[in-house]
Short mmCIF file of C-alpha atoms and ligand atoms in Angstrom, two decimals:
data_model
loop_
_atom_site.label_atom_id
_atom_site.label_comp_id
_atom_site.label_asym_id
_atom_site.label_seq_id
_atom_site.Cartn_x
_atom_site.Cartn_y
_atom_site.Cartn_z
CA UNK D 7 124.74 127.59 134.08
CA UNK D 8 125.10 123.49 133.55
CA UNK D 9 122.17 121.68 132.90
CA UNK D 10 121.26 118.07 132.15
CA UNK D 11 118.91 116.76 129.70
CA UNK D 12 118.31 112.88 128.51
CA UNK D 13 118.00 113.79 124.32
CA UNK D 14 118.73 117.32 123.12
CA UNK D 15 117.31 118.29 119.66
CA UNK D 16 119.46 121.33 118.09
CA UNK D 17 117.46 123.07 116.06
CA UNK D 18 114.13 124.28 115.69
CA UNK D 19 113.02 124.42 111.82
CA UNK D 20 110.93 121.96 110.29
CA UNK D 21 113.11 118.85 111.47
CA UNK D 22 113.62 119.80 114.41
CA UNK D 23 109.72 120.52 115.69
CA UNK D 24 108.64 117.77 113.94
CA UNK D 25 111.26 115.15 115.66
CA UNK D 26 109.94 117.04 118.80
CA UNK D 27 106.47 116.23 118.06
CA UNK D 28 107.60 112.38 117.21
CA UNK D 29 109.21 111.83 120.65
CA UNK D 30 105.95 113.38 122.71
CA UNK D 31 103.90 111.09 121.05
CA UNK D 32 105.84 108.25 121.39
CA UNK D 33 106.63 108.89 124.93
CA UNK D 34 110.39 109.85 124.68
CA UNK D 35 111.70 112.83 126.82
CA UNK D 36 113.46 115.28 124.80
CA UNK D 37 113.90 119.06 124.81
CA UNK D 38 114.57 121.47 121.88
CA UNK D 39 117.49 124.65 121.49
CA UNK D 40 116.98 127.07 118.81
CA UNK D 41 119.11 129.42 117.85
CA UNK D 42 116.35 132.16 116.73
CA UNK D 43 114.33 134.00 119.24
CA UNK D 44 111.69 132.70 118.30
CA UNK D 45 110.60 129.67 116.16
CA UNK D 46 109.84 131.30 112.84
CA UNK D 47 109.73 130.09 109.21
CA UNK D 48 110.29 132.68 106.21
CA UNK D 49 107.57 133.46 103.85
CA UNK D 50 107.24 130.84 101.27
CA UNK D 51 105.71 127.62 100.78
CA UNK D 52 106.90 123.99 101.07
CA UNK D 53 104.93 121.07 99.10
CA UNK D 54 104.42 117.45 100.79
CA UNK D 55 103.86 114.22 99.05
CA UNK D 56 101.10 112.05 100.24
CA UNK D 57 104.16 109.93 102.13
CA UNK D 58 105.26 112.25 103.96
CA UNK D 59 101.91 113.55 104.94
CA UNK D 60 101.66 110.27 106.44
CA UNK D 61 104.51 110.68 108.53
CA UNK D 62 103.25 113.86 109.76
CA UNK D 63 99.80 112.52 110.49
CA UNK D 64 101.80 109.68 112.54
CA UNK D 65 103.82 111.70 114.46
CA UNK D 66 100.40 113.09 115.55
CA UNK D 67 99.72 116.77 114.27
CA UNK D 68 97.12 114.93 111.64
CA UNK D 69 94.22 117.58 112.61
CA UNK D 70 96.79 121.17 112.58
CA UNK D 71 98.73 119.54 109.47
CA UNK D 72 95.06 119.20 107.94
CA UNK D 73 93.70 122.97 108.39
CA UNK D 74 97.13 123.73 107.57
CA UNK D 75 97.58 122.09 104.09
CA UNK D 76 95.93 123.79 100.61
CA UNK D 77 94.91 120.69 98.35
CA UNK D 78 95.40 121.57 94.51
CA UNK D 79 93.89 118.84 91.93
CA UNK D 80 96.99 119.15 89.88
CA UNK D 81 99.54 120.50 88.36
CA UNK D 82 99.92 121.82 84.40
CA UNK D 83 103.72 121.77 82.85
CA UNK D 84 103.88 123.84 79.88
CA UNK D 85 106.60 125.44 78.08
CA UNK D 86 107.75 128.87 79.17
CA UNK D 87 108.28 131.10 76.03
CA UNK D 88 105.22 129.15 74.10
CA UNK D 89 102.75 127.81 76.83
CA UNK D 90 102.49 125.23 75.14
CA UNK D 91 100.70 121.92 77.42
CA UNK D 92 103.79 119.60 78.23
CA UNK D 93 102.28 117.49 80.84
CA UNK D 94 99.35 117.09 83.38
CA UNK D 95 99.82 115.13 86.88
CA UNK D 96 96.61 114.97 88.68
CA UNK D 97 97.25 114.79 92.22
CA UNK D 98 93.38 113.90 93.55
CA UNK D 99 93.97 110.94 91.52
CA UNK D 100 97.39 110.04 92.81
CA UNK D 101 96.21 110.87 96.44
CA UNK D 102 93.75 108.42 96.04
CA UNK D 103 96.31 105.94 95.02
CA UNK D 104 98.46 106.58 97.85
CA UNK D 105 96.03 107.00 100.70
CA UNK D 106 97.30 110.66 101.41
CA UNK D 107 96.80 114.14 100.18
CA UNK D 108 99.41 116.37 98.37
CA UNK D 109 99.71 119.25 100.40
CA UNK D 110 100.99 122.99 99.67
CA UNK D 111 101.72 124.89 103.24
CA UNK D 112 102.90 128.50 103.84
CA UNK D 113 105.97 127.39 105.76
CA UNK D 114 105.28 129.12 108.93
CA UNK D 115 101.73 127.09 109.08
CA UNK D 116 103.20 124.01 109.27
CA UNK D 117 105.55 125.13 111.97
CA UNK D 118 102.88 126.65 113.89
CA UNK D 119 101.03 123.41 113.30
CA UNK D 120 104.11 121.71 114.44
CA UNK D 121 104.67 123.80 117.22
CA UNK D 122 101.61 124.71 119.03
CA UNK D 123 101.68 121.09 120.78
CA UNK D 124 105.11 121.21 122.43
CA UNK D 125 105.05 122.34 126.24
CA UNK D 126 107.09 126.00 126.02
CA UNK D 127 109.32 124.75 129.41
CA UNK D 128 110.74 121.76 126.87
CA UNK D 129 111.28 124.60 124.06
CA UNK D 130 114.83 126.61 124.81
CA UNK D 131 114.69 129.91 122.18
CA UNK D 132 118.06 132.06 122.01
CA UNK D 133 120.36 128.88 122.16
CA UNK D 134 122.42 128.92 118.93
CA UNK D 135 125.08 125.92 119.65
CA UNK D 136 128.42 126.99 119.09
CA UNK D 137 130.87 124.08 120.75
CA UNK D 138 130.11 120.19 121.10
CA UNK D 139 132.30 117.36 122.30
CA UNK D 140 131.53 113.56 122.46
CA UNK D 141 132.36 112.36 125.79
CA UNK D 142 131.88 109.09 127.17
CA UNK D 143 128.67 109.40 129.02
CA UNK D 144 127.21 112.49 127.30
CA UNK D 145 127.46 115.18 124.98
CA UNK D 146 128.76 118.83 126.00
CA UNK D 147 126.57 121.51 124.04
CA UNK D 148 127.97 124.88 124.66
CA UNK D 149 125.60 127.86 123.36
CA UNK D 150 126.51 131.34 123.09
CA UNK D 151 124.73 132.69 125.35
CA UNK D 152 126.77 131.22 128.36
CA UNK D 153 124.43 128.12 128.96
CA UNK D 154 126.03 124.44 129.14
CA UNK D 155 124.21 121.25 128.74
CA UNK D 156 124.94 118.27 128.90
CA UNK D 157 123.14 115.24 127.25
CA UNK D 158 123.22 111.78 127.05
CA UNK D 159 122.09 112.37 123.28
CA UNK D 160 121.65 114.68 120.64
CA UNK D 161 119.60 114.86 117.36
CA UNK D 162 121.65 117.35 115.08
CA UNK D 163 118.61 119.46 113.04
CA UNK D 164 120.68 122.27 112.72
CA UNK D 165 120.09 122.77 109.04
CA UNK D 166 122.10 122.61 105.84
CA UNK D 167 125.33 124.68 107.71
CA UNK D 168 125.13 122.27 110.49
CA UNK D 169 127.35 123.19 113.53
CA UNK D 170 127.12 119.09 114.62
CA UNK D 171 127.97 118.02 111.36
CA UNK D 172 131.13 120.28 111.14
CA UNK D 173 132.07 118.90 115.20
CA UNK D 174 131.74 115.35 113.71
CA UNK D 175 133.03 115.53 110.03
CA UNK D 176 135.22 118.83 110.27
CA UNK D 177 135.09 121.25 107.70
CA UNK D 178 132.44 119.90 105.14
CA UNK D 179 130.82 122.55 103.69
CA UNK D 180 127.90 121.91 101.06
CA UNK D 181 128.93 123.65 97.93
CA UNK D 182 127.52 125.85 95.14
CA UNK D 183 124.96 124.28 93.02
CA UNK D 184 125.21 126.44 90.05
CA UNK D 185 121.53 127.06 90.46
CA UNK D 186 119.57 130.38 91.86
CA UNK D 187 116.03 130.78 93.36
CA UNK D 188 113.62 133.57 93.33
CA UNK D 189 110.63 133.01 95.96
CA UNK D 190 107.71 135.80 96.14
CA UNK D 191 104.14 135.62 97.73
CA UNK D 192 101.74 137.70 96.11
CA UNK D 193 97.84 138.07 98.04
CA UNK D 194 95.66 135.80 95.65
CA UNK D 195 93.12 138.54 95.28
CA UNK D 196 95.98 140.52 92.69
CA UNK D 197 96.42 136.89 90.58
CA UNK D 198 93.63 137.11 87.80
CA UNK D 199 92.21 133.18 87.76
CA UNK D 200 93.27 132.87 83.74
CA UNK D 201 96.59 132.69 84.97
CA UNK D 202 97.16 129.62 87.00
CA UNK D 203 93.68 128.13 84.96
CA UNK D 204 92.32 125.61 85.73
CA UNK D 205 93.51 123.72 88.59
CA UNK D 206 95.80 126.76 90.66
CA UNK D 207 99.01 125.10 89.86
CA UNK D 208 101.53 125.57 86.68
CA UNK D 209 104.73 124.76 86.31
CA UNK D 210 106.38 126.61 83.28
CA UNK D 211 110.06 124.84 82.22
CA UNK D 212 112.32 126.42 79.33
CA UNK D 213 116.18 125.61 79.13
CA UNK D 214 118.16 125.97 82.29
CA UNK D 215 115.00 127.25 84.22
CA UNK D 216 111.99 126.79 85.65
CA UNK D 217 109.38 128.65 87.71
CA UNK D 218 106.13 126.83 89.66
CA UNK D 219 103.38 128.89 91.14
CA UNK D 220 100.87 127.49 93.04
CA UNK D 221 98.07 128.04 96.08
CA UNK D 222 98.86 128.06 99.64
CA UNK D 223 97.02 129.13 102.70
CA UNK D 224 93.16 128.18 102.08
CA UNK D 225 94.27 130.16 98.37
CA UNK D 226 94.42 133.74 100.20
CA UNK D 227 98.28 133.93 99.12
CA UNK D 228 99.78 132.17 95.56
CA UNK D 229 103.14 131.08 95.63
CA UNK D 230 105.96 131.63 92.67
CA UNK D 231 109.33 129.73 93.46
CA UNK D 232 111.78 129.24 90.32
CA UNK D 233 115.25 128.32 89.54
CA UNK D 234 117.73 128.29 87.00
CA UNK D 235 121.08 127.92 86.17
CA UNK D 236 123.52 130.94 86.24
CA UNK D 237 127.18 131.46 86.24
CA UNK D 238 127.43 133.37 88.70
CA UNK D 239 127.99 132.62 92.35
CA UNK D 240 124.74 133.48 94.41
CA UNK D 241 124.66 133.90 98.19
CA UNK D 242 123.04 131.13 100.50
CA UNK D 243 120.65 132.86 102.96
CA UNK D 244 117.20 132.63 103.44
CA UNK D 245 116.64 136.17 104.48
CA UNK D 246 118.04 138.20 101.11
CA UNK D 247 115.87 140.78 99.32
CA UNK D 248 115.59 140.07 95.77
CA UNK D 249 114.89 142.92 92.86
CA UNK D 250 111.75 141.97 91.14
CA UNK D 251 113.24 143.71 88.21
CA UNK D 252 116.15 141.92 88.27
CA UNK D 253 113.73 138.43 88.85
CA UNK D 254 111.52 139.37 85.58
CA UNK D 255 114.40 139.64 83.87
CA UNK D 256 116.00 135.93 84.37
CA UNK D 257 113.26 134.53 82.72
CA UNK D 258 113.24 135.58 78.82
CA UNK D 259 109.95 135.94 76.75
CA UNK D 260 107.76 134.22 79.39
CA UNK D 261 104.37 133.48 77.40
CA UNK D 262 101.04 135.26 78.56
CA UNK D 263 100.48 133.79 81.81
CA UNK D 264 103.87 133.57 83.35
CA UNK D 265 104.54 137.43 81.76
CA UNK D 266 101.40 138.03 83.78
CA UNK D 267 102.18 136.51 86.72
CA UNK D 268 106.00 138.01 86.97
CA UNK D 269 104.71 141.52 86.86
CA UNK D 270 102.60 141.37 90.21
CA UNK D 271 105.94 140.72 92.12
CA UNK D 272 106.87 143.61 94.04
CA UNK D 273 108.72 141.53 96.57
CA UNK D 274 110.79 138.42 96.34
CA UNK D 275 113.99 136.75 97.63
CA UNK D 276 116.76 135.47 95.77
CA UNK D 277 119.51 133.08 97.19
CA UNK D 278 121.76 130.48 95.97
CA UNK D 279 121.05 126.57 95.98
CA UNK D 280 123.26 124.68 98.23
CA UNK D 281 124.00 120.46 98.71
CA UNK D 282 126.45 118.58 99.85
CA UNK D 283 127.78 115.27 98.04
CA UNK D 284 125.85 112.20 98.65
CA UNK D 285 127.20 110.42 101.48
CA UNK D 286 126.81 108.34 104.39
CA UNK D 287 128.22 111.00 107.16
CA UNK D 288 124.90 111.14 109.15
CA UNK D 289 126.41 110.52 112.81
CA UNK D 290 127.94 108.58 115.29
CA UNK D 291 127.93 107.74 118.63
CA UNK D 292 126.12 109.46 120.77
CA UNK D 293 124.94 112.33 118.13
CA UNK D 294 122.65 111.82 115.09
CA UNK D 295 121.73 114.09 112.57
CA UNK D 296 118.43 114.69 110.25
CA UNK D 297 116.97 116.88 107.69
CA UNK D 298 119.22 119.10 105.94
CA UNK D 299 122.23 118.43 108.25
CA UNK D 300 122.56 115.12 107.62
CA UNK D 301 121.18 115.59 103.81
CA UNK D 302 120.98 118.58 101.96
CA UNK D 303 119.75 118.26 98.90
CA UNK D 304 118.47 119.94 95.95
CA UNK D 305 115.31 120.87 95.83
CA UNK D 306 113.94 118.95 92.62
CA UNK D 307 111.94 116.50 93.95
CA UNK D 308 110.17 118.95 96.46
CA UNK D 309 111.38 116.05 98.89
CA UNK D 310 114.48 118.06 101.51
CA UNK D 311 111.35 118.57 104.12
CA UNK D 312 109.76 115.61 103.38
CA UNK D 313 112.47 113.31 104.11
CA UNK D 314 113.25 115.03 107.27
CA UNK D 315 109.59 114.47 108.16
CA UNK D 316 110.33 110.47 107.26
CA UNK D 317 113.56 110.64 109.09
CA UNK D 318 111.51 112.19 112.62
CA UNK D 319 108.51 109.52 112.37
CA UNK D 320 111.18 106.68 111.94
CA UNK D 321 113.42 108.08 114.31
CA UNK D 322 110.82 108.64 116.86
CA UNK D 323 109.49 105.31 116.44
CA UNK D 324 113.39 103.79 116.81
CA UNK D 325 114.10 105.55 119.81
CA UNK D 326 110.84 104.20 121.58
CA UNK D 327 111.52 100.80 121.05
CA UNK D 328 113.08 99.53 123.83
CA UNK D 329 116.53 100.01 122.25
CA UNK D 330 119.38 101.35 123.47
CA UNK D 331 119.61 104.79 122.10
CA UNK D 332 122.94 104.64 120.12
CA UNK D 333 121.40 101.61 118.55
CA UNK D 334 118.16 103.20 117.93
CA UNK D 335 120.67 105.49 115.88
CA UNK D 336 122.27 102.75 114.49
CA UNK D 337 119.00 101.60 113.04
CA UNK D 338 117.35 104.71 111.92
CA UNK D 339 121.08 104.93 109.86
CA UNK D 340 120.85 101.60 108.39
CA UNK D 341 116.92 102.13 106.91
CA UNK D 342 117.36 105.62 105.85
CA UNK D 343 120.18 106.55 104.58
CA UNK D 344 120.01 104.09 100.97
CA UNK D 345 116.25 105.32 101.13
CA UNK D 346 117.29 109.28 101.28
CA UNK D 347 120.30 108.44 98.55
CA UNK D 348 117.62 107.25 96.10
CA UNK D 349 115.69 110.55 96.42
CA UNK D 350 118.80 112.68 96.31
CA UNK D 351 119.56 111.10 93.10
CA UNK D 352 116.45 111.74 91.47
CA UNK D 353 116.38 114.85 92.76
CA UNK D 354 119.58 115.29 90.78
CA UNK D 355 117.91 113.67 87.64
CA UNK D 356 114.87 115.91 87.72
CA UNK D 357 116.90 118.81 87.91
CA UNK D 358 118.43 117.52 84.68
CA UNK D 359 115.22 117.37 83.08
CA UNK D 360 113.66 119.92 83.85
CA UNK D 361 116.63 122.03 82.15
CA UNK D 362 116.95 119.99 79.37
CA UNK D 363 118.26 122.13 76.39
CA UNK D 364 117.09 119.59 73.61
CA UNK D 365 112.79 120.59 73.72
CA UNK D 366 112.25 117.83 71.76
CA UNK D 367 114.38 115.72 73.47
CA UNK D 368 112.42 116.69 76.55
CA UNK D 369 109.16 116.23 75.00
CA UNK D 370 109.86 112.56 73.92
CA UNK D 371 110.75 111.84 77.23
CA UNK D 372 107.36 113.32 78.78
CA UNK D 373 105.56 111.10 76.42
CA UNK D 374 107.64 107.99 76.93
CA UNK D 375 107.45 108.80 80.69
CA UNK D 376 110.84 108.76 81.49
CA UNK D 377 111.57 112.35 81.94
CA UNK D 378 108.90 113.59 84.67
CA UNK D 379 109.48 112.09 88.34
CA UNK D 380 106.07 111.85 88.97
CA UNK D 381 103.92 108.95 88.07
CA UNK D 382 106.93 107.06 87.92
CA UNK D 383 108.44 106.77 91.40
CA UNK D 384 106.32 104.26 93.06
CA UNK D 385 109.71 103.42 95.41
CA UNK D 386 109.54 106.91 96.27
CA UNK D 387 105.29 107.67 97.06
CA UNK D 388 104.06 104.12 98.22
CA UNK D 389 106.88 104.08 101.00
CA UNK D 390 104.93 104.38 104.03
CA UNK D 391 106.22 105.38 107.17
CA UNK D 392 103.87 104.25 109.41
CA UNK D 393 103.63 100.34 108.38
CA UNK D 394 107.66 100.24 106.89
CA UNK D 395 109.82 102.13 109.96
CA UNK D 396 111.61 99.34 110.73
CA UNK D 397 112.39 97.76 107.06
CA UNK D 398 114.97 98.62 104.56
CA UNK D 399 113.45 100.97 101.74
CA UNK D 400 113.42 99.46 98.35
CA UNK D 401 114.64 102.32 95.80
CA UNK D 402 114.47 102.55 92.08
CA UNK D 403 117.59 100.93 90.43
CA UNK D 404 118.73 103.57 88.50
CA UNK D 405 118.84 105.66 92.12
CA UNK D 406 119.86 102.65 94.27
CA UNK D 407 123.30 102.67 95.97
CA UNK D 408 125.75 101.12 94.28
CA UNK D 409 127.53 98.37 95.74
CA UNK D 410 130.84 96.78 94.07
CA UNK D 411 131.34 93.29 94.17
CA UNK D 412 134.19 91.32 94.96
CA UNK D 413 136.08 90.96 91.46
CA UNK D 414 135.07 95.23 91.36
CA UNK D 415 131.82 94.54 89.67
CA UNK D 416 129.37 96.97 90.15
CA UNK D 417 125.62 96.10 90.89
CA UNK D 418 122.90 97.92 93.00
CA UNK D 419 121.57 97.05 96.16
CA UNK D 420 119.70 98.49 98.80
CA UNK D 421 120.85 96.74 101.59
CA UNK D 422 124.57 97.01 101.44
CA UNK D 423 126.02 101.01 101.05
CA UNK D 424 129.65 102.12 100.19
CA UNK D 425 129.66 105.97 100.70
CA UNK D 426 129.23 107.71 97.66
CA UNK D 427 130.56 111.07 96.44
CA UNK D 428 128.55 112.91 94.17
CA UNK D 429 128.71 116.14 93.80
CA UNK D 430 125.71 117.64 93.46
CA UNK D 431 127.25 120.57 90.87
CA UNK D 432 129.38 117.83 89.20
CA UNK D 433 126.48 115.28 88.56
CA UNK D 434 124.62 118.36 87.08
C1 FAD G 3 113.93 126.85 96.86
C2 FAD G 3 113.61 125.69 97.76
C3 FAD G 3 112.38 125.07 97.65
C4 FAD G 3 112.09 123.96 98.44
N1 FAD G 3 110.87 123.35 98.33
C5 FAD G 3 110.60 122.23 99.04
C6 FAD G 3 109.35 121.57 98.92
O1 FAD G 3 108.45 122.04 98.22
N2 FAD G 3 109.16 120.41 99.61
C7 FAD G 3 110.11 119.90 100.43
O2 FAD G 3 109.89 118.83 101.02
N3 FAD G 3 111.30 120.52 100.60
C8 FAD G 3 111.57 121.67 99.94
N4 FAD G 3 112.77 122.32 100.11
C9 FAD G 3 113.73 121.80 101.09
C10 FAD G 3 113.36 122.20 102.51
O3 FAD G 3 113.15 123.60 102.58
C11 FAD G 3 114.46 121.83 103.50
O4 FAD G 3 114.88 120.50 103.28
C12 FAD G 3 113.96 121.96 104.94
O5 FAD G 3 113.53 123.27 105.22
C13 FAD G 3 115.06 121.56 105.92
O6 FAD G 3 114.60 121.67 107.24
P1 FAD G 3 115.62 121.56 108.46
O7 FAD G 3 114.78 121.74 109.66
O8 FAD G 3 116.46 120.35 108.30
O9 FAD G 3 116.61 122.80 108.28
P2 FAD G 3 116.33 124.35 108.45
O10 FAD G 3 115.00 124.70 107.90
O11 FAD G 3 117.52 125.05 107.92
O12 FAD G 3 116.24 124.56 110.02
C14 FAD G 3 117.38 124.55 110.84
C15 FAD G 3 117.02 125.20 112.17
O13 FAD G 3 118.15 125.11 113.03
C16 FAD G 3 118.42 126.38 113.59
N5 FAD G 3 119.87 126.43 113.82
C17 FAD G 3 120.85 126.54 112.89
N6 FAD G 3 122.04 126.54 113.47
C18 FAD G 3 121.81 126.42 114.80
C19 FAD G 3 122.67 126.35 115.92
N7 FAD G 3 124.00 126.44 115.79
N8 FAD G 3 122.12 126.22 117.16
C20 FAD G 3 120.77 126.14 117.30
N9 FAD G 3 119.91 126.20 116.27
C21 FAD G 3 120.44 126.34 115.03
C22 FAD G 3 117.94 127.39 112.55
O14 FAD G 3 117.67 128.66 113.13
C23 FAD G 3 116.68 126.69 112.04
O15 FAD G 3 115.56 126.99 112.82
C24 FAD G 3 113.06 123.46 99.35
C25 FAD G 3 114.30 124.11 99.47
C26 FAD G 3 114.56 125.22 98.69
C27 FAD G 3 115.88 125.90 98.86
#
């Protein structure tokens, strides 16, 4: 069966539906193919900074992204094998400085939120993409299960092992991070209070690892996601059973709480972290990609969902107005790609610091305020999507783009981008 459709979004995760969402509200005719039978999101819990909130109230799921979203006051850092108090960021406070809450969701709330909206007939389920080729007037999407479309354009939110990236870019495959994740949900009603005292939200850091725990779902469910650097190669995939045993175990002489906390898992996943090199390989043509196909990244900024969210308000708002598609494409490229470098590079740097090896080294940087993102990163939180679609981003120098000058001088800009090519294992 051949079919035609005006814009095709591939891929139905948290890019994808909320791109979908964007173009209903802003009046641009789009339908969505999704590999999975159904549009699904696995049990664990994604964070949102008040920024991206904002993008999500714009592209107008403000009242299901609400009921969705657990608020927690703040979150305590202390230091895994002593407990000892490391650092306090109060996020009412910073909410109130950004004019948007910090939310915690169970990631299949926000999808449903995300979701519920779109009319089923624009929704195609089963479709996992499997061939694509540019052509002059559209783009030819075969899926495996015999169906043909073809578009005019296509939004590529086909996730970190993009299938559109690999049609336009060939074999570019994100690499190993060196780093491992455990995720488990445990029912709130098994978490003793004490442990995540006083606010519902710790973060516990040692060398090489750390492990955050936190409310989500009106606090009927508490969330634990870690990560930590290993040696050995770990599996991407977001559907492998963990052994809780073997999770306890990565993290040495946790201190009361965390020891606490570990032994309630009785379920929990455990996959390998996976990002690509920073670069500017985010489409062409007729094809544009978002969210983790165009930029993977790791997740130490808790910002991989929030930028796609970003990247589906701006896009939406490009591609309704008045421009040419392609050029909308153009556009969304030029303001968000030095934006979405800046936050892969801090990612990059928090990831650093987090696993700093030197304690005291870490310490002094907490109290000189260099070492934690947050508090820090006004580039990064007072960016808002709704009143700055259309402008370039201004980003932190130190995660700015570098741009080399004519006699090979190097300075930073945020206007001007040579691709850049680091690896996410070698920078760590
Ligand atoms: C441990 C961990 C913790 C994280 N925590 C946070 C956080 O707190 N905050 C935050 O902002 N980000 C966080 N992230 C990052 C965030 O999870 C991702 O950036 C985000 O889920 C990417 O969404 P996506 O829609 O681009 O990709 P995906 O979620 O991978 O969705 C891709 C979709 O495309 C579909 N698909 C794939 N291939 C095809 C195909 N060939 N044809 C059709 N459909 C296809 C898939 O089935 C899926 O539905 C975290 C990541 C990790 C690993």
């Amino acid at each position: 069966m051949i079919t035609k459709c005006r814009i095709a979004i591939v891929g139905g995760g948290l890019a994808g539906t909320a791109t979908a969402n964007a173009l209903k509200t802003f009046g641009v005719d789009a339908e969505l193919f999704e590999a999975a039978p159904a549009l699904g999101e696995i049990g664990a819990a994604v964070s949102c900074s008040p920024q991206a909130v904002k993008a999500l109230w714009g592209l107008g799921a403000r009242e299901r992204v609400d009921a969705a979203g657990h608020r927690s006051p703040g979150e305590y850092t202390r230091n895994m094998q002593t407990g000892e108090f490391l650092e306090f960021r109060d996020r009412f406070k910073l909410a109130e400085k950004w004019g948007a809450p910090y939310y915690s969701f169970h990631r299949a709330d926000l999808l449903d939120a995300l979701a519920s909206t779109l009319l089923s007939a624009h929704i195609h389920l089963g479709h996992r993409l499997v061939q694509a080729t540019q052509r002059a007037d559209d783009v030819k999407l075969v899926f495996d299960n015999g169906r043909t479309v073809h578009a005019q354009y296509v939004i590529g939110a086909d996730g970190v092992k993009s299938v559109l990236r690999q049609v336009l870019y060939g074999d570019d495959n994100p690499s190993y991070t060196g780093q491992a994740a455990w995720r488990s949900l445990l029912d709130a009603r098994d978490v003793p209070e004490w442990i995540l005292e006083p606010t519902g939200q710790t973060e516990w850091v040692s060398p090489g690892a750390h492990v955050r725990a936190y409310y989500i779902r009106q606090k009927k469910l508490v969330n634990i996601v870690t990560q930590q650097d290993t040696g050995e190669w770990v599996e991407e995939s977001w559907n492998k059973r963990g052994d809780p045993q073997e999770m306890r175990a990565s993290f040495a002489n946790p201190e009361p709480r965390l020891k606490a906390l570990l032994d309630l898992v009785t379920d929990c996943m455990k996959w390998g972290l996976f990002a690509r090199p920073i670069n500017d390989n985010w489409g062409n043509g007729r094809i544009q990609l978002i969210g983790d196909a165009a930029h993977a990244m790791v997740p130490n900024a808790g910002q991989g969902a929030c930028q796609a969210f970003e990247d589906a308000y701006v896009l939406g708002r490009w591609l309704s107005s008045g421009l040419e598609p392609q050029e909308a494409f153009e556009n969304f490229r030029r303001v968000r790609i030095p934006r979405v470098h800046g936050v892969q590079r801090l990612a990059l740097a928090n990831l650093k610091f987090k696993h700093m090896k030197d304690l005291d080294a870490q310490k002094a940087a907490l109290a000189a305020g260099t070492g934690s993102m947050h508090g820090k990163n006004d580039w990064l939180y007072g960016f808002d999507p709704v009143a700055q679609w259309n402008q370039m981003p201004v980003v932190a120098e130190q995660y700015a783009d570098p741009v080399v000058g004519p006699a090979g001088s190097t300075t930073t800009n945020t206007t001007t981008r040579p691709a850049t090519t680091t690896s996410p294992a070698a920078a760590y």
